[in-house]
Coordinates of C-alpha atoms and ligand atoms in Angstrom, one line a residue:
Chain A
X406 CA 0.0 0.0 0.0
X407 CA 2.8 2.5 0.9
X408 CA 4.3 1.9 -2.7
X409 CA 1.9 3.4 -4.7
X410 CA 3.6 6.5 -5.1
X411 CA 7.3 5.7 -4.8
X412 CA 10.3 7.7 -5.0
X413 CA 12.2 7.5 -8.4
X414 CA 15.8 8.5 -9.2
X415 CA 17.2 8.5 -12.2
X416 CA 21.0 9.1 -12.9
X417 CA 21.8 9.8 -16.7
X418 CA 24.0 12.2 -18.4
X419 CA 21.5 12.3 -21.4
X420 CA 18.8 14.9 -20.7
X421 CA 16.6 13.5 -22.9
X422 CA 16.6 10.2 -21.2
X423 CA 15.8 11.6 -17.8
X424 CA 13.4 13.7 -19.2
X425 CA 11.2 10.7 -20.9
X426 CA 11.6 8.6 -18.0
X427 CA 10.9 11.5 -15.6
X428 CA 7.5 11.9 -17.7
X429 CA 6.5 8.0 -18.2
X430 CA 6.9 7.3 -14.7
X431 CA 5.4 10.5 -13.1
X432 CA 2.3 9.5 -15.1
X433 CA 2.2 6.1 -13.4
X434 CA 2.0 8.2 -10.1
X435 CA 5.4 8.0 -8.6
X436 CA 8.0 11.1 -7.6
X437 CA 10.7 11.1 -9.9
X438 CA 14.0 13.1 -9.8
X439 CA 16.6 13.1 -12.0
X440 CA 20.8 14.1 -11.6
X441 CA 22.8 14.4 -14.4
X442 CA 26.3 12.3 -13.0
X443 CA 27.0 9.9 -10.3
X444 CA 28.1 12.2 -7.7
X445 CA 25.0 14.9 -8.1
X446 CA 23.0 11.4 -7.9
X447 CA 25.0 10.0 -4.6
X448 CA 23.9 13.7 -3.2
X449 CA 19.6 13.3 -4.6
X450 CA 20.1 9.9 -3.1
X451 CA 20.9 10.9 0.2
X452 CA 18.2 13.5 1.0
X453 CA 15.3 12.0 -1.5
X454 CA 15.0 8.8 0.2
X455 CA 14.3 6.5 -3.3
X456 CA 12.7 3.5 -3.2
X457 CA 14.4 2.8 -6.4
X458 CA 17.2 4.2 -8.5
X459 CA 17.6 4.2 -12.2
X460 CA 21.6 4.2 -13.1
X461 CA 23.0 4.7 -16.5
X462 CA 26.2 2.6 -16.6
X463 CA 28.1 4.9 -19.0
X464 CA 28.8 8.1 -17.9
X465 CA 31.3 11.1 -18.0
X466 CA 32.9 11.3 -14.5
X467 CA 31.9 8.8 -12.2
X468 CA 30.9 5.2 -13.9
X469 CA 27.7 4.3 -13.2
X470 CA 29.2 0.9 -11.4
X471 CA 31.1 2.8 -9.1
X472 CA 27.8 4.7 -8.3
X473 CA 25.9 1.1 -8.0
X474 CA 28.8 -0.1 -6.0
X475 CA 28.5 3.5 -3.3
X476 CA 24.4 3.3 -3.4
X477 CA 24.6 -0.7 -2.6
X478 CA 26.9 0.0 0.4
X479 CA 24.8 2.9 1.5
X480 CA 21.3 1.0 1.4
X481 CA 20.9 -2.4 -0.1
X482 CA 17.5 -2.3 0.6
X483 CA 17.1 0.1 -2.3
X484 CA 16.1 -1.1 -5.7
X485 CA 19.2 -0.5 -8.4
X486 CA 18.3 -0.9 -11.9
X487 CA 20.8 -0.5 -14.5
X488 CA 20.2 1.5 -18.1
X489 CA 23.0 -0.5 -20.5
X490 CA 24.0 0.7 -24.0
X491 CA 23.4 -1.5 -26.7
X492 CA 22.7 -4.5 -25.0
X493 CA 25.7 -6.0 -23.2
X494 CA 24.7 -8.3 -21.6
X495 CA 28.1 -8.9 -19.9
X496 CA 28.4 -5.5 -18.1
X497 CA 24.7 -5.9 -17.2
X498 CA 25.5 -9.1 -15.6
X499 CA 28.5 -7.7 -14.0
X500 CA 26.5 -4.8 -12.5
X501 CA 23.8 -7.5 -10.8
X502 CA 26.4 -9.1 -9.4
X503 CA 27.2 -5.7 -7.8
X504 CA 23.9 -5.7 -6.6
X505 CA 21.9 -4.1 -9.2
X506 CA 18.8 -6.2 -9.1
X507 CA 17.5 -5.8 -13.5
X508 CA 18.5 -4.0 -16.2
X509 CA 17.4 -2.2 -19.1
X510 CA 18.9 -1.9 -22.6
X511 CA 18.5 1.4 -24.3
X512 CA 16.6 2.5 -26.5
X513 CA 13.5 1.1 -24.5
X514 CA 9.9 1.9 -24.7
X515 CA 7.5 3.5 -21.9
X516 CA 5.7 -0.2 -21.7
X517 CA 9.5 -1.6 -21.0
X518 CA 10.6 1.0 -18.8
X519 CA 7.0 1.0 -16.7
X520 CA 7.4 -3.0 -16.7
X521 CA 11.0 -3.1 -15.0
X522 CA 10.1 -0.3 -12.6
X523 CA 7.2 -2.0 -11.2
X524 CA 9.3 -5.3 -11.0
X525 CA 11.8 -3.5 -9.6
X526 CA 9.1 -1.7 -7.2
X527 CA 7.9 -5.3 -5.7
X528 CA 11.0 -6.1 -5.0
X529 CA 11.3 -3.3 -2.9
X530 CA 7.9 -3.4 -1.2
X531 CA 9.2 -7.5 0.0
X532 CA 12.4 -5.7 1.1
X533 CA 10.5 -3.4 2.9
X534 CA 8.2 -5.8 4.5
X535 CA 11.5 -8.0 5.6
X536 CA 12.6 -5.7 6.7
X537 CA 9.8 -4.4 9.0
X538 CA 9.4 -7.3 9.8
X539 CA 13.3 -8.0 11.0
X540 CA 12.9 -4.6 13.4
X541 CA 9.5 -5.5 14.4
X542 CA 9.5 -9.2 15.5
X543 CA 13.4 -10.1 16.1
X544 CA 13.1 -8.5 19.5
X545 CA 9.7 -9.1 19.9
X546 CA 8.8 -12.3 18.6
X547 CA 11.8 -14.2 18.2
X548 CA 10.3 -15.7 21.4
X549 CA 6.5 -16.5 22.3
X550 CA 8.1 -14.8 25.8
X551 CA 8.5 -11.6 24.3
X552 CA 5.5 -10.9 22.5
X553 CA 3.4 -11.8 25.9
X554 CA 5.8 -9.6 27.5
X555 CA 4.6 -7.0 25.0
X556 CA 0.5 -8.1 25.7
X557 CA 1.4 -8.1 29.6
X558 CA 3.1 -5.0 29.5
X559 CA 0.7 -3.2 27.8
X560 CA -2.3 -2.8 29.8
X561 CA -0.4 -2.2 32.9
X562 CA 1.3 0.8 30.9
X563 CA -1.6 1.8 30.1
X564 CA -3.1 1.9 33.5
X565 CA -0.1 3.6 34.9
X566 CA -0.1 6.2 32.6
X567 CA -3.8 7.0 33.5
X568 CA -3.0 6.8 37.2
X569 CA -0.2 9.5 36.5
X570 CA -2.9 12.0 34.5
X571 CA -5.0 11.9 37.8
X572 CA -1.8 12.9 40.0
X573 CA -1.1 15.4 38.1
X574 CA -4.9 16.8 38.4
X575 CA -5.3 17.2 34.8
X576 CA -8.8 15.0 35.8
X577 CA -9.7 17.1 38.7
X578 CA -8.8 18.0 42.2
X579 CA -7.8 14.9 44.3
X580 CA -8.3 14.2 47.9
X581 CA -5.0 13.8 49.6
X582 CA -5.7 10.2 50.9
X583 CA -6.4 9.5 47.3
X584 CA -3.7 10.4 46.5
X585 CA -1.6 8.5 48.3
X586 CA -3.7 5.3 47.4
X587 CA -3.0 6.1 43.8
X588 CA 0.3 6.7 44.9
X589 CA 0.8 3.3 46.0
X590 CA -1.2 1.4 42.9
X591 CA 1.2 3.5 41.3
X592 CA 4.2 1.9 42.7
X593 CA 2.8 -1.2 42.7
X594 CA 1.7 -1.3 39.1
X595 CA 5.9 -0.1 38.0
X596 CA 7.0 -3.0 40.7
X597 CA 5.1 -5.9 38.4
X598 CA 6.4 -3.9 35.3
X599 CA 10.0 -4.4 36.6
X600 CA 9.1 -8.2 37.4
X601 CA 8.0 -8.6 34.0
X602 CA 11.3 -6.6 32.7
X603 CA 13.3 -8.9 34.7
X604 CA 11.9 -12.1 34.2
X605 CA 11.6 -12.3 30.7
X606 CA 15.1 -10.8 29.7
X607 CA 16.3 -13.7 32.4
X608 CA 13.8 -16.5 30.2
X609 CA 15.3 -15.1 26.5
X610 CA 18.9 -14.4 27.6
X611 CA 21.2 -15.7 24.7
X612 CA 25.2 -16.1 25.9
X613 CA 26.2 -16.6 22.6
X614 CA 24.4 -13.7 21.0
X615 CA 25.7 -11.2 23.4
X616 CA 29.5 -12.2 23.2
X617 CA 29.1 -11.5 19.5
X618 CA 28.4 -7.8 21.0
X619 CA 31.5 -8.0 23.3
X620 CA 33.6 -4.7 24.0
X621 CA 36.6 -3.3 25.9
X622 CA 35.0 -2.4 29.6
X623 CA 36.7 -0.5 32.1
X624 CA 35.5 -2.0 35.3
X625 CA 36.5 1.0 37.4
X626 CA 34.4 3.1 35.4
X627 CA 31.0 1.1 35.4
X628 CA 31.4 1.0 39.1
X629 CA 31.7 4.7 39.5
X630 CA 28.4 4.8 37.3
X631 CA 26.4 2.7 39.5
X632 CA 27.6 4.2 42.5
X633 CA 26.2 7.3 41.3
X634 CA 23.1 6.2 40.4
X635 CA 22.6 4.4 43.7
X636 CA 23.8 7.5 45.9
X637 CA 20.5 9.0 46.8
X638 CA 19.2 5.2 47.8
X639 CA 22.4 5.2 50.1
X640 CA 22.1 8.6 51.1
X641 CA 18.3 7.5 52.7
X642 CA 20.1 4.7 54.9
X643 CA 23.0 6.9 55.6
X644 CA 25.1 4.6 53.8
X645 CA 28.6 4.9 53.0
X646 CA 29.7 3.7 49.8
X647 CA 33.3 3.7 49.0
X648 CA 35.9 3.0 45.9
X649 CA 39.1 1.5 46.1
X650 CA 40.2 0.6 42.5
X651 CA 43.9 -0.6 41.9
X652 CA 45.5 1.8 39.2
X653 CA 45.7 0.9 35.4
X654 CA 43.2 -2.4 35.8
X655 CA 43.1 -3.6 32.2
X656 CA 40.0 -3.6 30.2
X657 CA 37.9 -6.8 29.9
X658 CA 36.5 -8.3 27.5
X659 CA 32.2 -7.8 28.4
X660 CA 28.7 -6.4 27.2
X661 CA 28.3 -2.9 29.2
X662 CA 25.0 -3.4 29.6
X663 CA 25.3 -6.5 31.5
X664 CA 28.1 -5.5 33.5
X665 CA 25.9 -2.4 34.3
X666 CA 22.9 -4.9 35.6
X667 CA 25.2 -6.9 37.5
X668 CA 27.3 -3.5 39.7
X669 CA 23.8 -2.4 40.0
X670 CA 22.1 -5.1 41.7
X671 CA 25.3 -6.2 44.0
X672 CA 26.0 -2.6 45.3
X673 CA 22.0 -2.1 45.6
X674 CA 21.8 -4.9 47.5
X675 CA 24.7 -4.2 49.9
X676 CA 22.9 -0.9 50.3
X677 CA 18.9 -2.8 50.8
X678 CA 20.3 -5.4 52.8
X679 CA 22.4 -2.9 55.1
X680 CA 21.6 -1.0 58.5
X681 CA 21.7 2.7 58.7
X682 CA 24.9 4.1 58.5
X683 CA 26.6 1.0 57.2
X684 CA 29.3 0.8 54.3
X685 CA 29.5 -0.7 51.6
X686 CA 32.9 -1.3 49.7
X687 CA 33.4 -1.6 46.2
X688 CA 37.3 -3.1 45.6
X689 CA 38.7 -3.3 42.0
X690 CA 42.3 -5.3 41.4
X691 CA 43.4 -7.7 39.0
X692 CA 45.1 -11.4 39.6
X693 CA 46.4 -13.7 37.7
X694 CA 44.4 -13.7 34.5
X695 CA 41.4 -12.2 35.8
X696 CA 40.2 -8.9 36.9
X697 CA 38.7 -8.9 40.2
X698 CA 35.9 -6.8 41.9
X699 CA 34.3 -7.2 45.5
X700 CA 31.2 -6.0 47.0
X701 CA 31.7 -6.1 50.7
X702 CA 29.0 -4.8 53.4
X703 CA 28.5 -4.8 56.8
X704 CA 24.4 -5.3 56.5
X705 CA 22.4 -7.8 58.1
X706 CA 24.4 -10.9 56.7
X707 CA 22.8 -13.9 55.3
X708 CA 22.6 -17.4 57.2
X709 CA 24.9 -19.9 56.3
X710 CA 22.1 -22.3 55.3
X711 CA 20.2 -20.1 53.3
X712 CA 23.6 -19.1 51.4
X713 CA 23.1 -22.0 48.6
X714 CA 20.0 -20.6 47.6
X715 CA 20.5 -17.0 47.1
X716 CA 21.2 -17.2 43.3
X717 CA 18.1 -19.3 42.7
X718 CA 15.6 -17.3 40.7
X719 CA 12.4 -15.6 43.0
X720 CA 14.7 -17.1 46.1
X721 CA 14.6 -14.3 48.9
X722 CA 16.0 -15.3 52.4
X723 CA 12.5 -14.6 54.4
X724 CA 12.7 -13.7 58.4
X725 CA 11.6 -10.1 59.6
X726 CA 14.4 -8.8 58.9
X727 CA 14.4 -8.9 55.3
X728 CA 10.6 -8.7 54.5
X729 CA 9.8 -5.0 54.7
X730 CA 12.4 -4.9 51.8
X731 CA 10.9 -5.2 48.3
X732 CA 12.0 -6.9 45.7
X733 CA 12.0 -9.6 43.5
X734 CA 14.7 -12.4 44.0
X735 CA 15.7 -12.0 40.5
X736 CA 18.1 -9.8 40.9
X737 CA 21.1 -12.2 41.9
X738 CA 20.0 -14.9 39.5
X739 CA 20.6 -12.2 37.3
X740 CA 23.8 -11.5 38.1
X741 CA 25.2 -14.8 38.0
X742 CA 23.5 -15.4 34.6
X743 CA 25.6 -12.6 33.3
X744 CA 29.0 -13.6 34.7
X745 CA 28.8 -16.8 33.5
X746 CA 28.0 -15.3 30.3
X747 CA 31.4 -13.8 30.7
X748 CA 33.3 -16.8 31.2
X749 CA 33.5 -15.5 34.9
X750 CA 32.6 -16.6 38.4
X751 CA 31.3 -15.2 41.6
X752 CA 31.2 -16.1 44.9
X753 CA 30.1 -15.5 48.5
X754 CA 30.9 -15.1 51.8
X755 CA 28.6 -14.1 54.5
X756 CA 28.5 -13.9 58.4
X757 CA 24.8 -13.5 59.9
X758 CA 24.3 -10.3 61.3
X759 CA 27.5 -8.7 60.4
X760 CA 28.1 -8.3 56.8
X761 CA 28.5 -10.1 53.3
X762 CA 30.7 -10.1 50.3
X763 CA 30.2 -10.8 47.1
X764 CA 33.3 -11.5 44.6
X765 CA 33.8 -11.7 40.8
X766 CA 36.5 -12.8 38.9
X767 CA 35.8 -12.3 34.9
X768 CA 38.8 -13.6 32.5
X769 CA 40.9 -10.6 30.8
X770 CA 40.5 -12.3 27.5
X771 CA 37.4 -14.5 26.7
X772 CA 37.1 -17.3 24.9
X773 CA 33.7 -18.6 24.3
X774 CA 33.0 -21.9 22.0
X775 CA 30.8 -21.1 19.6
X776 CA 27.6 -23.7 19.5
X777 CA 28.4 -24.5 23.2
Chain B
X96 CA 9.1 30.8 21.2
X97 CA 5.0 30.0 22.2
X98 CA 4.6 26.2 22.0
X99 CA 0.6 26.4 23.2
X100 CA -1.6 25.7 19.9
X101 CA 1.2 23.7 18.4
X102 CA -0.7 20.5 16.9
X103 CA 0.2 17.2 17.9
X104 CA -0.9 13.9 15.7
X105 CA -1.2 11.0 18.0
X106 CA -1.1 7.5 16.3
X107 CA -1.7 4.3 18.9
X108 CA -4.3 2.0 18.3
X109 CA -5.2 1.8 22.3
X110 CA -7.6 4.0 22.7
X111 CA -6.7 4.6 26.9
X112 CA -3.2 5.6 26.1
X113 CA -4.7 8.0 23.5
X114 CA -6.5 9.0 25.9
X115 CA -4.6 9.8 28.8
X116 CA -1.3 11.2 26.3
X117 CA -3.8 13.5 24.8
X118 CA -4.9 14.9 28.1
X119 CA -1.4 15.9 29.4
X120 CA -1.1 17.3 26.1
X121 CA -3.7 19.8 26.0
X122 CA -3.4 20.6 30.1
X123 CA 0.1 22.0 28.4
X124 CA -2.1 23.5 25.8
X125 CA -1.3 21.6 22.7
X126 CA -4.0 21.1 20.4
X127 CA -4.0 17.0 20.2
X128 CA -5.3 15.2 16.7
X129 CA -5.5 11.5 17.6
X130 CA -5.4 8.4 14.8
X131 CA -6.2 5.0 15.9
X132 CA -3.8 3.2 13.0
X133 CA -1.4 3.5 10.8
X134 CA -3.2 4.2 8.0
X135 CA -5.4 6.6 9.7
X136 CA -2.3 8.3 11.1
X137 CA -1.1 9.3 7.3
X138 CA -4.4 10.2 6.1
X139 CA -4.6 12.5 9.1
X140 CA -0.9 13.6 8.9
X141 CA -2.1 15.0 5.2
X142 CA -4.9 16.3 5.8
X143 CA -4.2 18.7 9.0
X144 CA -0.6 18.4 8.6
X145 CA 0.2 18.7 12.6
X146 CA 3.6 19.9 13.8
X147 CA 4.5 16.9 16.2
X148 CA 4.1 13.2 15.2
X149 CA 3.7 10.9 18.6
X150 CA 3.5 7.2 17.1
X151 CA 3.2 4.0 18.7
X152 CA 5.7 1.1 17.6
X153 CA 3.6 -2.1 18.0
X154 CA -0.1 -1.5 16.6
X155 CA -1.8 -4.2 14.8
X156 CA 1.7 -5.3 13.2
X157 CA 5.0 -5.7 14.6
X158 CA 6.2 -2.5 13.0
X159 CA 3.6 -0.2 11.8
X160 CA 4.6 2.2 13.4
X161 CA 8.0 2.2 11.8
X162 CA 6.5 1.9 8.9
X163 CA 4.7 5.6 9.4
X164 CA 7.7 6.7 10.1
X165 CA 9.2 5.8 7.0
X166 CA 6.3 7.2 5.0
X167 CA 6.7 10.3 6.6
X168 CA 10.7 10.6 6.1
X169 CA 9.4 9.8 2.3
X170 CA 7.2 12.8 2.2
X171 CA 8.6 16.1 1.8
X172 CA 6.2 17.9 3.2
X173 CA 6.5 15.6 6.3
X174 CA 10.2 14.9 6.5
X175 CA 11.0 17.3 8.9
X176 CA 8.7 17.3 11.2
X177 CA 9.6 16.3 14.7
X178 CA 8.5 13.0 15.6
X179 CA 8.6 10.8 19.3
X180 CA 8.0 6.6 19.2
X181 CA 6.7 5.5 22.1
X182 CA 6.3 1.8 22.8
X183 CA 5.9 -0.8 25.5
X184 CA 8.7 -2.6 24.4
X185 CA 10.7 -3.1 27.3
X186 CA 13.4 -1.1 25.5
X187 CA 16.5 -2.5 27.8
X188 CA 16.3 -6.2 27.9
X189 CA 17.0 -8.6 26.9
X190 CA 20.0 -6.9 27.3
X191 CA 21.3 -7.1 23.6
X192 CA 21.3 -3.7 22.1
X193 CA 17.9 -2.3 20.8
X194 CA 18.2 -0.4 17.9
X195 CA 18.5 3.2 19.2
X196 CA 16.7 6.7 18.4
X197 CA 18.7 7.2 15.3
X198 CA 17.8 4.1 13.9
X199 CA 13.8 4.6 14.2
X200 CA 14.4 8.3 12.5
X201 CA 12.7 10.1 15.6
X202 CA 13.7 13.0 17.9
X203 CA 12.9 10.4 21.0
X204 CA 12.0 7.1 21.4
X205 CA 10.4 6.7 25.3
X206 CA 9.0 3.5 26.8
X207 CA 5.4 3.4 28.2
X208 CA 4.2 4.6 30.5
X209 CA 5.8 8.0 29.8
X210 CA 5.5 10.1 33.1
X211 CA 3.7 13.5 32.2
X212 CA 6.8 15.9 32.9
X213 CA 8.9 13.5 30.8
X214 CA 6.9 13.4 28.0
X215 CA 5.9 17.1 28.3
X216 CA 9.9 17.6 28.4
X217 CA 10.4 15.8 25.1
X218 CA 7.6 17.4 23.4
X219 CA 9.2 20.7 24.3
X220 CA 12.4 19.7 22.7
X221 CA 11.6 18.1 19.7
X222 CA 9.1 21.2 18.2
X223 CA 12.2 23.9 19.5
Ligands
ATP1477 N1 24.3 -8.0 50.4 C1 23.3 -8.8 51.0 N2 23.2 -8.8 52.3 C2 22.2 -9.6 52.9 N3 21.4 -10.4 52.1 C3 21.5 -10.3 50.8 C4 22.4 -9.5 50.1 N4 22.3 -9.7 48.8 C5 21.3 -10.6 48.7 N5 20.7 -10.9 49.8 C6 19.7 -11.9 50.1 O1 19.5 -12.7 48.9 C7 18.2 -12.6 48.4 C8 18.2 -12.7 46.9 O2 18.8 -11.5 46.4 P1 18.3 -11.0 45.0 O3 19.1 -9.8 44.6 O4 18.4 -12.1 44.0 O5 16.8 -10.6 45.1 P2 16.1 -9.3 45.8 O6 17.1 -8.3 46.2 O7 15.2 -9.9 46.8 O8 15.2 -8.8 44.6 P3 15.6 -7.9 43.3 O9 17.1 -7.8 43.3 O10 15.1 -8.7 42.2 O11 14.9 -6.7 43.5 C9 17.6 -11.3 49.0 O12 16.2 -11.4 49.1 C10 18.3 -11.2 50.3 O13 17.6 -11.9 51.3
MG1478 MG1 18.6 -7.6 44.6

């Protein structure tokens, strides 16, 4: 449907050929510009957007396979038809192995030219709809998962969103109690958004996927980040949260967004599972092959019994202590989803009542087995 | 420069999030146009040509809404006109990189629900 009226651009030295062509083809309903040389054409293409592009293999200046060659790089999802001299077959050939997808000899009549354009133009519309479809599902519906992550997410979004007009008053005046209760549905509505969140990255995670993605990480630095974004949660506890990174720690081989997940929900949890005006220690340093980081506190501790079970998934240690404390029990499962990813491992150490520490060791250089 | 009466096309086929979008909108005193699908979105877009483009992601297919983006980036006369995606995508996980702004050709792209201020924020921006 959105191809009805395509964009057209034609790249030929000979007026009269653009002219024709920009006259046949605006009658069939489409845009059409023309440029009169490859690199007046590279500079149309760029701000006209074409769904398809007419190029004239011999021309003054720049050939016209050096201008297939640049437009194929640029976007291969745009149609390139080729306009050939007398019928050589061989350098038409030669051009759709450089990605021109037909060609057309000259001299050629409107039926042929309106015939190859609106080949050319399906071609584009199933490049399109691949496409589309490649942004729209690979994230989405790769898994069943995601897409009812998408159908569960939705309606609480929704809800939220309403629940945040009515704070605002943009529906009226509201009573201060019901404020607060919408307050709280509010909260709790964002909570079962996060469970969602967590959970179903946890469900679709793919190790081999994301060490495609790997990149140099600077440990020190992703720990300074989350400490900052934690502050004001430590702040409320009085919580002292300090650094202590050894100097020139090489890089490490790791997706920043995991590493992120994983600072974030040790050093959070040192700071949920602390007492006011406790510390939490973040310690950087790098043995043997590995680069090392520590999360120690001097919170409430965990029992030594309970300590196997901490990395389960929805496992929180339960007792009074803990309870008033949301959250999920995801968050440590989590963590040791992504070291692993990395080729790394953590471990624990824990005294009941007077503190815990978390360590990770993640491998300078990673090798990860394909298919494994 | 005075932003109130500035026209903003909404295009989401859920009617609550319509809703509730358009009513932040015009407590800031936009003028709000809303379009329940893609298709209604362009025909819309033409024929009041609004100066802000809010556009769900996921409507009835995976990627209509990317697909009104491109029709728009097609059209001169709507090429440049700001535009914000807004999705329910959890736009973080699973943790492999989703495409960013750039990519979708729009000035944001924010995950639902969109706190008022927020959104308010980005509207601000994107028609300055
Ligand atoms: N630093 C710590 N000190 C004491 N107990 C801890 C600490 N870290 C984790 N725990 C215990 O381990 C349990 C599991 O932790 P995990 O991070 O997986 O879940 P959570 O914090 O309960 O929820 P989420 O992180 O998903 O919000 C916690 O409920 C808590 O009882
Ligand atoms: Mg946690």
């Amino acid at each position: 449907m959105l191809l009805e009226k395509a964009n057209l651009l034609v790249i030929d030295d000979e007026e009269i050929v653009r002219n024709s062509c920009t006259k046949i083809l605006t009658e069939e309903g489409h845009v059409v510009r023309g440029a009169e040389n490859g690199d007046q054409g590279l500079n149309v293409f760029k701000e006209f957007h074409p769904d398809l592009v007419l190029i004239d293999l011999k021309m003054p200046g720049k050939s016209g396979m050096e201008v297939l060659e640049e437009l194929e790089s640029a976007d291969p999802d745009v149609v390139k038809i080729v306009i050939t001299g007398y019928a050589t077959v061989s350098s038409a050939l030669d051009a759709m192995k450089r990605g021109a997808y037909d060609f057309i000899p000259k001299p050629f009549s409107p039926d042929e030219l309106v015939l190859v354009v609106t080949r050319g133009l399906e071609k584009r519309r199933l490049l399109m709809e691949k496409k589309a479809l490649l942004i729209g599902q690979e994230k989405i519906r790769r898994n069943m998962v995601s897409l009812v992550s998408h159908e569960l997410r939705a309606p609480i979004a929704a809800t939220v969103q309403y629940l945040e007009v009515i704070l605002e008053g943009v529906a009226g005046e509201v009573s201060s109690e019901a404020e607060e209760l919408i307050h709280r549905c509010d909260e709790r509505l964002r909570e079962m958004l996060e469970l969602i969140n967590k959970w179903i990255n946890l469900a679709v995670f793919d190790p081999i996927k994301l060490a495609e993605h790997f990149e140099d990480v600077n440990l020190s630095e992703m720990a300074l980040k989350s400490m900052e974004l934690l502050k004001s949660s430590a702040d409320k506890k009085k919580v002292r949260l300090s650094l202590e990174a050894q100097k020139n720690v090489p890089v490490i081989a790791g997706s920043k967004i995991c590493l992120e997940e994983v600072f974030n929900n040790l050093i959070g949890n040192a700071i949920k599972y602390n007492r006011k005006k406790g510390r939490v220690a973040v310690k950087i340093y790098e043995q043997g092959n590995d680069v090392c980081f520590e999360v120690n506190d001097n919170g409430i501790g965990i029992e030594k019994e309970n300590l196997p079970r901490i990395f389960d998934e929805f496992y929180r240690v339960d007792g009074r202590r803990t309870s008033p404390i949301q959250g999920s029990g995801l968050g440590l499962a989590i963590v040791k989803t992504m070291v692993d990813a990395h080729g790394g491992a953590i471990s624990v150490d824990s005294r009941f009542g007077d503190g815990t520490s978390f360590k990770i060791r993640l491998p300078k250089v990673i090798h990860l087995e394909k298919g494994s | 420069m005075n932003l109130k009466g500035k026209r903003i096309l909404i295009i989401d086929d859920d009617p609550d999030f319509v809703r509730s979008t358009g009513m932040i909108l015009k407590s800031a005193g936009y003028e709000v146009l809303e379009a329940f699908s893609g298709k209604e979105g362009l025909e819309k877009s033409k024929a009041e040509n609004p100066d802000l483009y809010i556009i769900d992601l996921m409507m009835e297919t995976y990627s209509e809404g990317s697909l009104v983006v491109d029709a728009l980036v097609k059209d001169e006369n709507t090429r440049d006109k700001p535009r914000i995606m807004i999705t329910s995508v959890d736009l973080k996980g699973p943790w492999d990189s989703y495409p960013g702004d750039e990519w979708l050709a729009c000035d944001f792209l924010l995950q639902k629900p969109v706190p008022p201020a927020e959104l308010l924020k980005c509207v601000e921006k994107a028609i300055a």
